């Protein structure tokens, strides 16, 4: 059998997988094989067999590299022994800690432990406590756990802090050389109320050619982006720390920034009434929404106002209201910006860009960092106009770089894989949707499908399947376009304070403006060279440079996923803590996902998602139909699909596992359970689990006897009554399909995500 290398990915159930670097299917490791390895170890395995579905199973033959990062967990004292139960269940084994290696930690506290002896087939891993984080109930502990659990860099190096401290507090005259002075242009920032770093400022005015009303040709749109590259130079400590982080990480009430605060909230932040250095994308937007011309140049600006989405939306909706009066000086420019946005929106619709309306949520925390409430985030024209302005600038940046044939990082979003496309086609066919997607689908087909199905009762599940069929966006030097936004070329240019790829794009643009070439490996600017040498082959130096850009794309994409996982982990912890206060309560909800093991339901009132395990659906066998994305009861024909309306009870909350369990509640069930409980108390006993199972089995036998009797009656000439379909009002029936049951995002997303695709 073949041998291969890869990274071990543990599973909370004890088994694991080896993630291969060649993109082939992961190799399964049995619980026995996982005893000698830990999550994230690098190993060599031999494939020993294939299961009936052709999936490989392996045996570990060599451990190439042990993961050296500390493991976070709870320190426990059991049977006279100290051990650490890892917070990340994928590690699968508790870590023994000698009595003299517990530092100052007390039982029950959260600690970081470093391995001193790795696990083997016959022994547990041994370690020592290196850091005591505190008690599990301490405010902010969930964030302290997450940054270590996902290895998010959260401390700047001393060299970085020293370099940041040495930077000036305000602009110097030398900083203004070779820059366009735009300080008299009334640029403004528009962000959320809780924003602290301001990457971008905007300004818009009508553009005319000649005289008279007929001379109007469009709008001049300025998008000024903080010039972080002026302060963060390649190879310096600031740059090294920024590259390691690759992105800022946003948690409720806290941010782990990519750059020190002096830069992110100070020198680089476009705060109002202070001079700031920027890189400007100056665009001419035609009346049909197409960008007819653009140019990039370094500039110095002075933001004339710090506006919020709420006040801009209020001012645009009522131009004679108090918000408009308070911002009288900039109102004409906001109105022009709104007009340009509507033109850009028309161009977006003509492109066929995908635009599904989903409900985002926001977590509101109390002073202790616990969830106070979860509210839907209202998306207004103020959000959309900034989004369209940023998209236009990003597209111009991508086109500018592509025309110069300079290597860079693009933001690539590819369409469905052949497998996902086939699954989607089968799904649409099973629902009887007349329109489908072609073998080479376009964004317009997806948007058309969303439009034609929006009034169907199952619109929510159709739109969810459309979203799930698409791939994740990544950073890569190979420009393959952006499927969702329907752009031939797209990059990230507008957020260099919080995203390293944007900083790289700024360096590339400035190099092109200076008729130079930016070399990623050395960080130097050199004279441009011919891209392709004789014979059509790249020079060795160009091949090496391409490899560096490939590695940078993988690094930035990986760390973006890491930041998302850490944010979701914290939000899940907070939601579990929140739902512990609602144990036993009943809520209405919508089925947001269907799997072979149960249903995920999002609660209407709380915007929290939990699992209804298949064992909670009743005493019969449910078959999972992957094509229809539904669970169907074999005896009753009850169906549970995405978008179905149900009523559930919060039955269990697992804080360590970040899991919320629901049980299905049917009409009249509460009264029956109370009556059964009273009867049990009268008899001095309570019904056991085995008694409940016996009752369900007896009920099943009763149904079967009734069905046989009806069949026998029919065969003797009697008239049998056709059984009617179970409804939501009947015991054992599924909930009615909702005509408005769109899936609600359970993750609280920061307002930062409105900037780009």
XYZ file of C-alpha atoms in Angstrom:
757
model
C 0.000 0.000 0.000
C 1.120 3.600 -0.622
C 2.671 5.920 1.978
C 2.088 9.636 2.367
C 2.665 12.564 4.712
C 0.168 14.951 6.238
C -1.229 16.765 9.266
C -3.307 14.903 11.852
C -6.767 16.353 12.401
C -8.320 14.892 15.535
C -12.040 14.392 16.065
C -13.882 14.830 19.340
C -15.197 11.238 19.049
C -11.684 9.770 19.311
C -10.788 8.970 15.712
C -8.927 11.274 13.356
C -7.800 12.011 9.820
C -4.572 12.810 8.025
C -4.971 15.906 5.877
C -3.011 15.455 2.688
C -1.204 18.319 0.961
C -2.006 17.022 -2.545
C -5.730 17.682 -2.261
C -6.674 13.997 -2.270
C -9.219 12.641 0.270
C -8.119 12.616 3.910
C -6.935 9.305 5.384
C -8.967 7.940 8.299
C -7.171 7.031 11.543
C -8.886 4.731 14.015
C -9.050 5.608 17.747
C -6.318 3.013 18.302
C -3.999 4.812 15.871
C -4.808 8.185 17.478
C -3.454 7.044 20.861
C 0.152 7.750 19.857
C -0.463 11.060 18.084
C -2.145 14.366 18.820
C -4.130 16.869 16.816
C -1.876 18.900 14.443
C 1.083 16.472 14.560
C 2.784 15.854 11.232
C 3.010 12.148 10.379
C 3.728 9.605 7.694
C 1.011 7.001 7.222
C 0.557 3.864 5.183
C -2.834 3.208 3.602
C -3.878 -0.260 4.767
C -7.395 -0.573 3.362
C -10.334 1.195 1.706
C -13.882 1.132 2.979
C -16.883 0.263 0.821
C -17.137 3.880 -0.369
C -13.489 3.912 -1.428
C -12.261 6.035 1.478
C -8.721 5.245 2.664
C -7.813 4.117 6.180
C -4.239 4.442 7.382
C -1.704 3.351 9.962
C 0.859 5.762 11.424
C 4.355 4.521 10.657
C 6.359 7.631 11.634
C 5.773 10.851 13.563
C 7.665 13.528 11.635
C 6.955 16.571 13.797
C 5.209 17.174 17.094
C 3.099 20.299 17.495
C 5.008 22.536 19.902
C 2.299 25.072 20.706
C 0.956 25.016 24.298
C -2.357 23.244 24.871
C -5.118 25.108 26.701
C -7.353 23.269 29.170
C -8.809 22.950 32.660
C -6.564 21.712 35.453
C -8.282 18.868 37.315
C -7.399 16.904 40.440
C -8.833 13.381 40.282
C -7.936 10.337 42.383
C -4.823 12.053 43.685
C -3.566 12.847 40.166
C -3.301 16.186 38.385
C -4.295 16.355 34.749
C -5.331 18.904 32.133
C -8.475 18.308 30.065
C -7.814 20.107 26.733
C -10.276 22.819 25.754
C -10.012 21.639 22.164
C -11.702 18.217 22.192
C -9.836 17.236 19.034
C -6.769 16.413 21.167
C -8.686 13.411 22.473
C -6.474 12.714 25.522
C -6.041 14.286 28.937
C -2.509 15.396 29.815
C -0.928 14.162 33.042
C 0.792 16.846 35.111
C 3.309 15.967 37.874
C 2.510 17.479 41.257
C 5.537 19.789 41.094
C 4.658 21.042 37.578
C 1.291 22.723 38.280
C 2.875 26.167 38.878
C 0.527 28.244 41.039
C -2.660 26.927 39.406
C -5.590 25.658 41.456
C -7.957 22.872 40.465
C -10.573 24.069 37.992
C -8.511 26.927 36.579
C -7.721 27.388 32.894
C -4.042 26.831 32.126
C -1.606 26.467 29.248
C 0.395 23.253 29.365
C 3.558 22.341 27.496
C 4.235 18.683 26.692
C 7.313 17.124 28.268
C 6.528 13.565 27.167
C 4.494 12.803 24.027
C 1.785 10.130 24.038
C 2.445 6.561 22.999
C 0.316 3.496 22.341
C 0.536 2.610 26.029
C 0.852 5.922 27.905
C -0.805 9.323 28.133
C 1.032 12.548 27.331
C 2.754 14.332 30.225
C 3.218 18.077 30.517
C 3.858 21.049 32.768
C 1.819 24.193 33.329
C 3.450 27.232 31.684
C 0.719 29.838 32.130
C -2.286 30.281 34.406
C -5.075 32.136 32.594
C -7.526 32.244 35.505
C -10.966 30.949 36.394
C -13.400 29.904 33.685
C -15.934 32.532 34.792
C -13.508 35.458 34.641
C -14.671 38.214 32.223
C -13.016 37.810 28.824
C -11.739 34.301 29.586
C -13.389 32.936 26.440
C -11.213 35.274 24.343
C -8.043 34.382 26.240
C -8.818 30.723 25.534
C -9.594 31.293 21.850
C -6.439 33.254 20.995
C -4.303 30.466 22.463
C -6.457 27.604 21.238
C -6.196 28.851 17.638
C -2.648 30.169 18.098
C -3.610 33.736 17.232
C -0.599 36.022 17.848
C -1.820 38.486 20.474
C 1.377 40.076 21.781
C 3.593 42.359 19.702
C 7.329 41.789 19.885
C 9.413 44.301 21.893
C 11.074 45.460 18.643
C 7.684 46.154 17.085
C 6.486 48.124 20.099
C 9.739 50.099 20.144
C 9.466 50.894 16.445
C 5.840 52.008 16.828
C 6.711 54.205 19.825
C 9.449 55.919 17.798
C 7.009 57.027 15.097
C 5.942 60.701 15.171
C 2.570 61.673 16.611
C 1.650 63.827 13.612
C 2.680 64.388 10.019
C 5.990 66.042 9.201
C 6.727 68.219 6.194
C 8.879 65.447 4.691
C 5.850 63.142 4.678
C 3.998 65.452 2.281
C 6.519 65.294 -0.569
C 5.227 64.000 -3.908
C 1.629 63.937 -2.667
C -1.542 65.586 -3.960
C -2.989 67.963 -1.360
C -6.680 67.110 -0.889
C -7.114 68.678 2.532
C -9.664 71.135 1.167
C -11.819 68.316 -0.288
C -14.645 67.437 2.155
C -13.919 63.720 2.410
C -15.787 61.919 5.216
C -15.612 58.510 6.914
C -18.778 56.410 7.301
C -18.549 53.479 9.725
C -20.401 51.715 12.517
C -20.918 53.338 15.910
C -18.362 51.052 17.561
C -15.616 51.438 14.918
C -12.245 52.692 16.140
C -9.992 52.426 13.081
C -11.009 54.228 9.899
C -9.402 52.827 6.739
C -11.350 54.785 4.159
C -12.860 58.178 3.410
C -15.135 59.051 0.476
C -16.206 62.069 -1.549
C -18.469 62.421 -4.573
C -19.391 65.283 -6.913
C -21.146 65.519 -10.288
C -18.879 65.418 -13.308
C -19.839 67.557 -16.265
C -18.456 68.074 -19.746
C -19.382 71.430 -21.262
C -22.344 73.508 -20.201
C -26.011 72.924 -19.505
C -27.897 69.986 -18.015
C -27.165 67.850 -21.048
C -23.472 68.110 -20.241
C -23.796 65.828 -17.176
C -21.842 62.602 -17.732
C -21.606 61.066 -14.258
C -19.841 61.466 -10.943
C -16.307 61.862 -9.740
C -15.883 59.407 -6.873
C -12.863 59.605 -4.575
C -11.982 56.702 -2.283
C -9.043 57.614 -0.036
C -7.406 54.689 1.795
C -4.985 54.992 4.712
C -1.402 54.786 3.428
C -0.128 52.165 5.868
C 2.768 51.286 3.538
C 4.335 54.699 4.274
C 4.974 53.600 7.867
C 5.225 49.799 7.615
C 8.265 48.917 5.518
C 9.159 45.418 4.264
C 11.368 43.402 6.578
C 11.045 45.692 9.596
C 9.617 44.427 12.922
C 6.258 46.117 12.282
C 5.987 44.313 8.960
C 7.081 40.957 10.369
C 4.426 41.032 13.091
C 1.779 42.228 10.632
C 2.590 39.377 8.230
C 2.482 36.804 11.022
C -1.019 37.958 12.021
C -2.161 38.639 8.416
C -5.445 40.084 9.702
C -7.063 41.710 12.690
C -9.318 39.398 14.703
C -12.659 40.773 15.891
C -14.370 39.502 19.029
C -17.355 40.976 20.886
C -15.954 43.913 22.882
C -12.344 43.251 21.868
C -10.075 43.360 18.806
C -6.693 41.703 18.307
C -5.245 44.240 15.822
C -2.810 43.530 13.013
C -0.896 46.734 13.836
C -0.091 48.408 17.163
C -2.656 50.900 18.421
C -0.481 53.899 17.638
C -0.886 53.032 13.953
C -4.299 51.334 13.822
C -6.122 53.970 15.885
C -3.670 56.824 15.445
C -1.317 57.660 12.576
C -3.035 55.464 9.975
C -6.634 55.970 11.085
C -8.477 58.653 9.109
C -9.738 60.458 12.201
C -11.666 63.695 11.665
C -9.938 67.095 11.547
C -6.387 65.725 11.407
C -4.062 65.402 8.416
C -3.478 61.855 7.223
C -1.543 60.173 4.420
C -3.609 58.192 1.917
C -3.506 56.343 -1.376
C -6.431 57.589 -3.479
C -8.478 55.842 -6.142
C -9.995 58.698 -8.181
C -12.796 57.357 -10.391
C -15.177 58.694 -13.022
C -18.480 56.810 -12.693
C -20.796 57.149 -15.705
C -24.543 57.577 -15.383
C -24.982 53.877 -16.214
C -22.731 52.887 -13.291
C -19.681 51.868 -15.333
C -16.282 53.194 -14.208
C -15.055 54.963 -17.337
C -11.706 56.147 -16.008
C -9.622 56.013 -12.851
C -6.227 56.936 -11.478
C -4.227 56.197 -8.321
C -2.031 58.702 -6.516
C -0.598 59.350 -3.028
C -2.323 62.206 -1.228
C -2.737 64.000 2.072
C -6.309 64.509 3.312
C -8.165 65.887 6.299
C -11.423 64.082 7.047
C -14.192 66.670 7.450
C -16.492 64.420 9.503
C -16.772 61.032 11.164
C -20.238 59.769 10.221
C -22.073 56.615 11.241
C -24.317 54.427 9.126
C -27.269 55.269 11.330
C -27.043 59.034 10.911
C -26.261 58.853 7.177
C -29.273 56.581 6.601
C -31.478 58.962 8.608
C -30.176 62.006 6.700
C -30.706 60.373 3.283
C -34.217 59.203 4.157
C -35.253 62.676 5.372
C -33.202 65.484 3.858
C -35.128 68.035 5.927
C -34.780 66.159 9.208
C -32.536 66.877 12.214
C -29.693 64.572 11.076
C -29.531 66.276 7.683
C -29.567 69.698 9.358
C -26.750 68.697 11.713
C -24.624 67.595 8.741
C -25.631 70.445 6.455
C -22.055 71.096 5.281
C -21.573 67.621 3.806
C -25.175 66.806 2.827
C -24.797 67.792 -0.869
C -21.854 65.406 -1.221
C -23.744 62.610 0.563
C -26.632 63.058 -1.880
C -24.216 62.858 -4.830
C -22.680 59.734 -3.262
C -26.145 58.198 -2.996
C -26.829 58.965 -6.661
C -23.531 57.371 -7.699
C -24.390 54.335 -5.553
C -27.712 53.853 -7.359
C -25.888 53.956 -10.696
C -23.304 51.420 -9.457
C -26.152 49.240 -8.225
C -27.669 49.173 -11.711
C -24.312 48.077 -13.120
C -24.153 45.356 -10.471
C -27.566 44.065 -11.540
C -26.533 44.078 -15.198
C -23.408 42.056 -14.339
C -25.584 39.480 -12.637
C -23.672 39.657 -9.355
C -25.119 37.471 -6.623
C -26.900 39.409 -3.910
C -28.807 37.272 -1.434
C -30.521 39.134 1.370
C -29.536 37.513 4.673
C -30.076 38.676 8.213
C -26.863 39.408 10.077
C -26.877 39.618 13.845
C -25.030 41.625 16.446
C -24.124 40.453 19.937
C -24.740 43.086 22.601
C -22.680 42.383 25.732
C -22.976 43.712 29.257
C -20.116 45.250 31.234
C -18.887 41.771 32.228
C -18.619 40.655 28.602
C -21.661 38.344 28.748
C -24.419 38.423 26.149
C -27.185 40.818 27.059
C -29.108 40.286 23.837
C -28.656 39.328 20.200
C -30.253 41.689 17.721
C -30.547 41.714 13.921
C -28.207 44.132 12.205
C -30.219 46.447 9.972
C -28.558 46.987 6.586
C -29.413 50.372 5.083
C -28.500 52.341 1.969
C -25.662 53.846 4.008
C -24.056 50.392 4.305
C -24.679 49.612 0.653
C -23.299 52.840 -0.782
C -20.024 52.428 1.095
C -19.858 48.790 -0.006
C -20.333 49.712 -3.672
C -17.708 52.473 -3.444
C -15.205 50.023 -1.943
C -16.011 47.371 -4.549
C -15.393 49.891 -7.337
C -12.000 50.854 -5.860
C -11.016 47.197 -5.420
C -11.866 46.423 -9.048
C -9.848 49.402 -10.274
C -6.871 48.229 -8.203
C -7.083 44.711 -9.658
C -7.363 46.026 -13.217
C -4.476 48.483 -12.691
C -2.180 45.689 -11.457
C -3.277 43.218 -14.142
C -2.612 45.722 -16.935
C 0.890 46.348 -15.553
C 1.465 42.552 -15.445
C 2.871 42.896 -11.945
C 2.570 39.937 -9.543
C 0.213 40.556 -6.641
C -2.520 38.913 -4.590
C -6.033 38.750 -6.023
C -9.186 37.951 -4.123
C -10.457 34.929 -6.022
C -13.860 33.338 -5.635
C -14.493 30.442 -7.978
C -17.819 28.924 -8.936
C -19.137 25.517 -7.875
C -16.941 22.450 -8.209
C -18.325 19.748 -10.555
C -19.415 17.714 -7.518
C -21.242 20.633 -5.874
C -22.774 21.644 -9.188
C -24.165 18.137 -9.726
C -25.538 18.066 -6.165
C -27.223 21.434 -6.744
C -28.701 20.341 -10.079
C -30.131 17.175 -8.516
C -31.517 19.161 -5.612
C -33.296 21.684 -7.851
C -34.657 18.845 -9.992
C -35.989 17.012 -6.943
C -37.913 20.132 -5.883
C -39.414 20.556 -9.332
C -37.691 23.890 -9.984
C -38.012 24.483 -13.710
C -34.895 26.620 -13.903
C -31.522 25.060 -13.077
C -27.837 25.815 -13.501
C -25.819 24.871 -16.556
C -22.660 22.778 -16.609
C -20.715 26.057 -16.772
C -22.803 28.204 -14.442
C -22.562 31.997 -14.329
C -23.321 34.350 -11.428
C -26.308 35.593 -13.407
C -27.857 32.112 -13.348
C -27.586 32.009 -9.554
C -29.090 35.464 -9.180
C -31.890 34.610 -11.622
C -32.639 31.453 -9.638
C -32.823 33.477 -6.441
C -35.216 35.943 -8.053
C -37.530 33.355 -9.620
C -37.782 31.281 -6.421
C -38.033 34.097 -3.855
C -41.817 33.739 -3.517
C -41.808 29.954 -3.039
C -42.499 28.537 0.436
C -39.129 26.750 0.275
C -37.217 29.822 -0.947
C -35.010 29.856 2.145
C -33.709 26.318 1.615
C -33.123 26.939 -2.108
C -31.104 30.083 -1.434
C -29.132 28.302 1.270
C -28.218 25.512 -1.149
C -27.139 28.081 -3.738
C -24.807 29.645 -1.191
C -23.394 26.308 -0.040
C -22.623 25.208 -3.592
C -20.038 27.962 -4.035
C -16.412 27.779 -2.938
C -14.677 29.905 -0.327
C -12.849 33.025 -1.467
C -9.046 32.911 -1.191
C -5.972 35.072 -1.788
C -3.833 33.920 -4.699
C -1.532 35.468 -7.342
C -3.470 33.620 -10.067
C -6.315 35.842 -11.192
C -9.361 33.624 -11.714
C -11.962 36.329 -11.143
C -14.636 36.677 -8.483
C -17.666 34.498 -9.210
C -20.031 35.916 -6.596
C -19.425 39.546 -7.528
C -19.174 38.757 -11.270
C -15.817 40.488 -11.715
C -13.100 39.340 -14.122
C -10.464 40.667 -11.712
C -10.842 41.616 -8.056
C -8.486 42.334 -5.179
C -8.515 43.813 -1.677
C -7.230 47.390 -1.563
C -9.431 49.189 0.954
C -8.428 47.864 4.411
C -4.632 47.895 4.888
C -4.982 48.641 8.623
C -6.546 45.251 9.260
C -5.600 43.038 6.263
C -2.070 42.263 5.126
C -3.050 41.470 1.485
C -4.317 45.062 1.156
C -0.942 46.333 2.389
C 0.817 44.241 -0.278
C -1.524 45.619 -2.946
C -0.641 49.173 -1.850
C 3.069 48.405 -2.203
C 2.522 46.998 -5.681
C 0.453 50.009 -6.820
C 3.039 52.476 -5.520
C 5.780 50.515 -7.275
C 3.871 50.663 -10.574
C 3.266 54.412 -10.122
C 7.015 54.841 -9.682
C 7.705 52.684 -12.753
C 9.394 50.124 -10.542
C 8.844 46.495 -9.640
C 8.179 45.356 -6.072
C 9.966 42.141 -5.095
C 8.112 40.330 -2.335
C 11.030 38.192 -1.146
C 13.419 41.105 -0.554
C 10.919 43.945 -0.225
C 13.026 45.989 -2.644
C 11.990 48.107 -5.596
C 13.822 47.352 -8.840
C 13.674 48.328 -12.468
C 10.958 46.469 -14.381
C 12.146 43.506 -16.435
C 10.635 41.583 -19.291
C 8.014 39.252 -17.897
C 8.741 36.376 -20.295
C 12.092 35.508 -21.764
C 12.858 33.875 -25.079
C 10.997 30.639 -25.611
C 8.043 31.701 -23.460
C 9.523 30.363 -20.203
C 9.823 32.379 -17.021
C 13.304 33.186 -15.763
C 14.418 31.355 -12.633
C 14.182 34.538 -10.548
C 10.630 35.087 -11.787
C 9.663 31.516 -10.899
C 11.053 32.004 -7.398
C 9.208 35.306 -7.055
C 5.977 33.584 -8.122
C 6.525 30.927 -5.460
C 6.861 33.647 -2.810
C 3.552 35.187 -3.894
C 1.914 31.741 -3.840
C 3.151 31.194 -0.283
C 1.910 34.637 0.791
C -1.540 33.866 -0.623
C -1.745 30.552 1.242
C -0.529 32.190 4.470
C -3.057 35.045 4.304
C -5.938 32.727 3.371
C -5.076 30.293 6.181
C -4.845 33.028 8.794
C -8.111 34.526 7.611
C -9.762 31.154 8.275
C -8.024 30.984 11.654
C -9.383 34.411 12.624
C -12.902 33.393 11.563
C -12.702 30.155 13.552
C -11.497 31.962 16.669
C -14.293 34.542 16.379
C -16.926 31.844 15.880
C -15.569 29.886 18.848
C -15.926 32.890 21.165
C -19.413 33.655 19.885
C -20.427 30.007 20.348
C -19.097 30.059 23.933
C -21.001 33.243 24.716
C -24.196 31.837 23.198
C -23.887 28.625 25.192
C -23.401 30.649 28.362
C -26.418 32.738 27.393
C -28.613 29.710 26.690
C -27.854 28.137 30.069
C -30.223 30.752 31.459
C -32.982 29.447 29.162
C -32.801 25.710 29.894
C -36.253 24.123 29.721
C -37.807 27.064 27.879
C -39.662 26.628 24.597
C -39.087 28.681 21.441
C -40.262 28.791 17.847
C -37.570 28.392 15.239
C -36.611 27.592 11.673
C -34.728 24.535 10.446
C -31.465 25.997 9.147
C -29.685 22.771 8.162
C -30.530 19.084 7.778
C -27.984 16.306 8.296
C -28.054 12.542 8.619
C -27.864 12.891 12.427
C -30.483 15.567 12.980
C -31.696 19.106 12.408
C -30.090 22.451 13.166
C -32.693 24.964 14.282
C -32.268 28.744 14.617
C -34.504 30.307 17.261
C -36.636 33.226 16.097
C -36.418 35.323 19.236
C -32.802 34.705 20.231
C -31.006 34.120 16.889
C -29.206 31.124 18.380
C -28.690 27.808 16.573
C -28.862 24.368 18.183
C -29.199 20.703 17.267
C -32.264 18.510 17.427
C -30.677 15.071 17.364
C -32.397 12.458 15.226
C -33.226 10.442 18.366
C -35.434 13.349 19.481
C -37.642 13.179 16.388
C -39.837 10.282 17.506
C -39.890 6.507 17.665
C -39.307 5.673 14.036
C -36.521 5.410 11.487
C -35.666 8.592 9.561
C -33.933 8.411 6.197
C -31.700 11.303 5.069
C -32.327 12.369 1.472
C -29.204 14.239 0.382
C -30.697 15.412 -2.908
C -33.710 17.014 -1.210
C -31.813 17.902 1.973
C -34.511 16.399 4.154
C -35.188 13.769 6.797
C -38.225 11.596 6.076
C -39.885 9.211 8.491
C -40.305 5.776 6.915
C -43.526 4.936 8.783
C -45.353 8.258 8.874
C -43.755 10.048 5.919
C -43.051 13.087 8.105
C -40.526 15.376 6.400
C -38.122 17.863 7.932
C -36.501 20.250 5.438
C -34.553 23.506 5.534
C -36.930 26.380 6.206
C -39.463 24.267 8.113
C -41.069 25.952 11.116
C -40.757 24.023 14.387
C -41.132 24.494 18.103
C -38.341 23.270 20.347
C -37.293 23.158 23.974
C -33.758 23.919 25.185
C -32.771 20.558 26.688
C -28.990 20.681 27.158
C -26.079 23.116 26.919
C -22.501 21.835 26.685
C -20.239 24.814 27.358
C -17.004 22.904 26.785
C -18.228 21.382 23.534
C -19.855 24.673 22.367
C -23.079 22.772 21.729
C -26.736 23.540 22.350
C -29.258 20.685 22.161
C -32.971 21.069 21.542
C -35.811 18.586 21.720
C -38.862 18.779 19.498
C -42.072 19.958 21.141
C -45.424 19.026 19.642
C -48.841 20.421 20.453
C -50.328 18.929 23.600
C -47.057 17.237 24.529
C -46.503 19.485 27.533
C -49.844 18.496 29.040
C -49.202 14.797 28.383
C -45.796 14.946 30.048
C -47.282 16.701 33.076
C -50.053 14.113 33.325
C -47.534 11.279 33.061
C -45.399 12.888 35.768
C -48.395 13.257 38.109
C -49.386 9.622 37.503
C -45.842 8.492 38.260
C -45.792 10.453 41.499
C -49.135 8.964 42.581
C -47.684 5.509 42.104
C -44.512 6.499 43.915
C -42.358 5.921 40.822
C -41.220 7.898 37.842
C -41.164 6.521 34.299
C -37.699 5.276 33.320
C -36.055 5.571 29.907
C -36.764 1.872 29.263
C -40.453 2.394 30.122
C -40.625 5.319 27.706
C -38.975 3.220 24.971
C -41.408 0.374 25.608
C -44.313 2.798 25.295
C -43.029 4.051 21.953
C -42.555 0.493 20.689
C -46.061 -0.432 21.808
C -47.441 2.595 19.968
C -45.579 1.504 16.818
C -47.037 -2.009 17.076
C -50.499 -0.485 17.457
C -50.049 1.510 14.259
C -48.893 -1.600 12.392
C -51.885 -3.641 13.629
C -54.261 -0.875 12.553
C -52.635 -0.745 9.108
C -52.946 -4.546 8.708
C -56.586 -4.451 9.781
C -57.336 -1.727 7.248
C -55.596 -3.737 4.520
C -57.516 -6.882 5.449
C -60.792 -4.923 5.421
C -60.019 -3.648 1.942
C -59.196 -7.140 0.652
C -62.631 -8.367 1.951
C -64.390 -5.665 -0.033
C -64.601 -3.116 2.741
C -63.893 0.530 2.033
C -60.640 1.765 3.518
C -60.101 5.399 4.391
C -57.004 6.963 2.851
C -54.702 8.136 5.623
C -54.260 11.865 5.508
C -50.815 13.437 5.639
C -49.521 14.334 9.082
C -49.550 18.037 9.792
C -47.785 20.232 12.286
C -50.837 20.235 14.533
C -50.763 16.469 14.948
C -48.560 14.539 17.374
C -45.557 13.326 15.441
C -46.220 15.755 12.575
C -43.620 18.075 11.153
C -43.954 21.815 11.348
C -45.562 23.685 8.494
C -43.343 25.155 5.835
C -42.792 28.840 6.337
C -43.186 31.273 3.498
C -40.712 33.640 5.120
C -38.335 31.228 6.806
C -34.970 32.514 5.566
C -31.922 31.238 7.418
C -30.622 33.710 9.944
C -26.886 33.901 10.544
C -26.072 32.803 14.057
C -22.726 34.543 14.033
C -22.499 38.194 15.035
C -20.549 39.778 12.215
C -18.630 42.986 12.687
C -19.501 45.975 10.520
C -16.035 45.607 8.989
C -17.333 42.848 6.695
C -19.435 45.213 4.645
C -16.346 46.546 2.901
C -15.532 43.866 0.368
C -16.419 40.467 -0.971
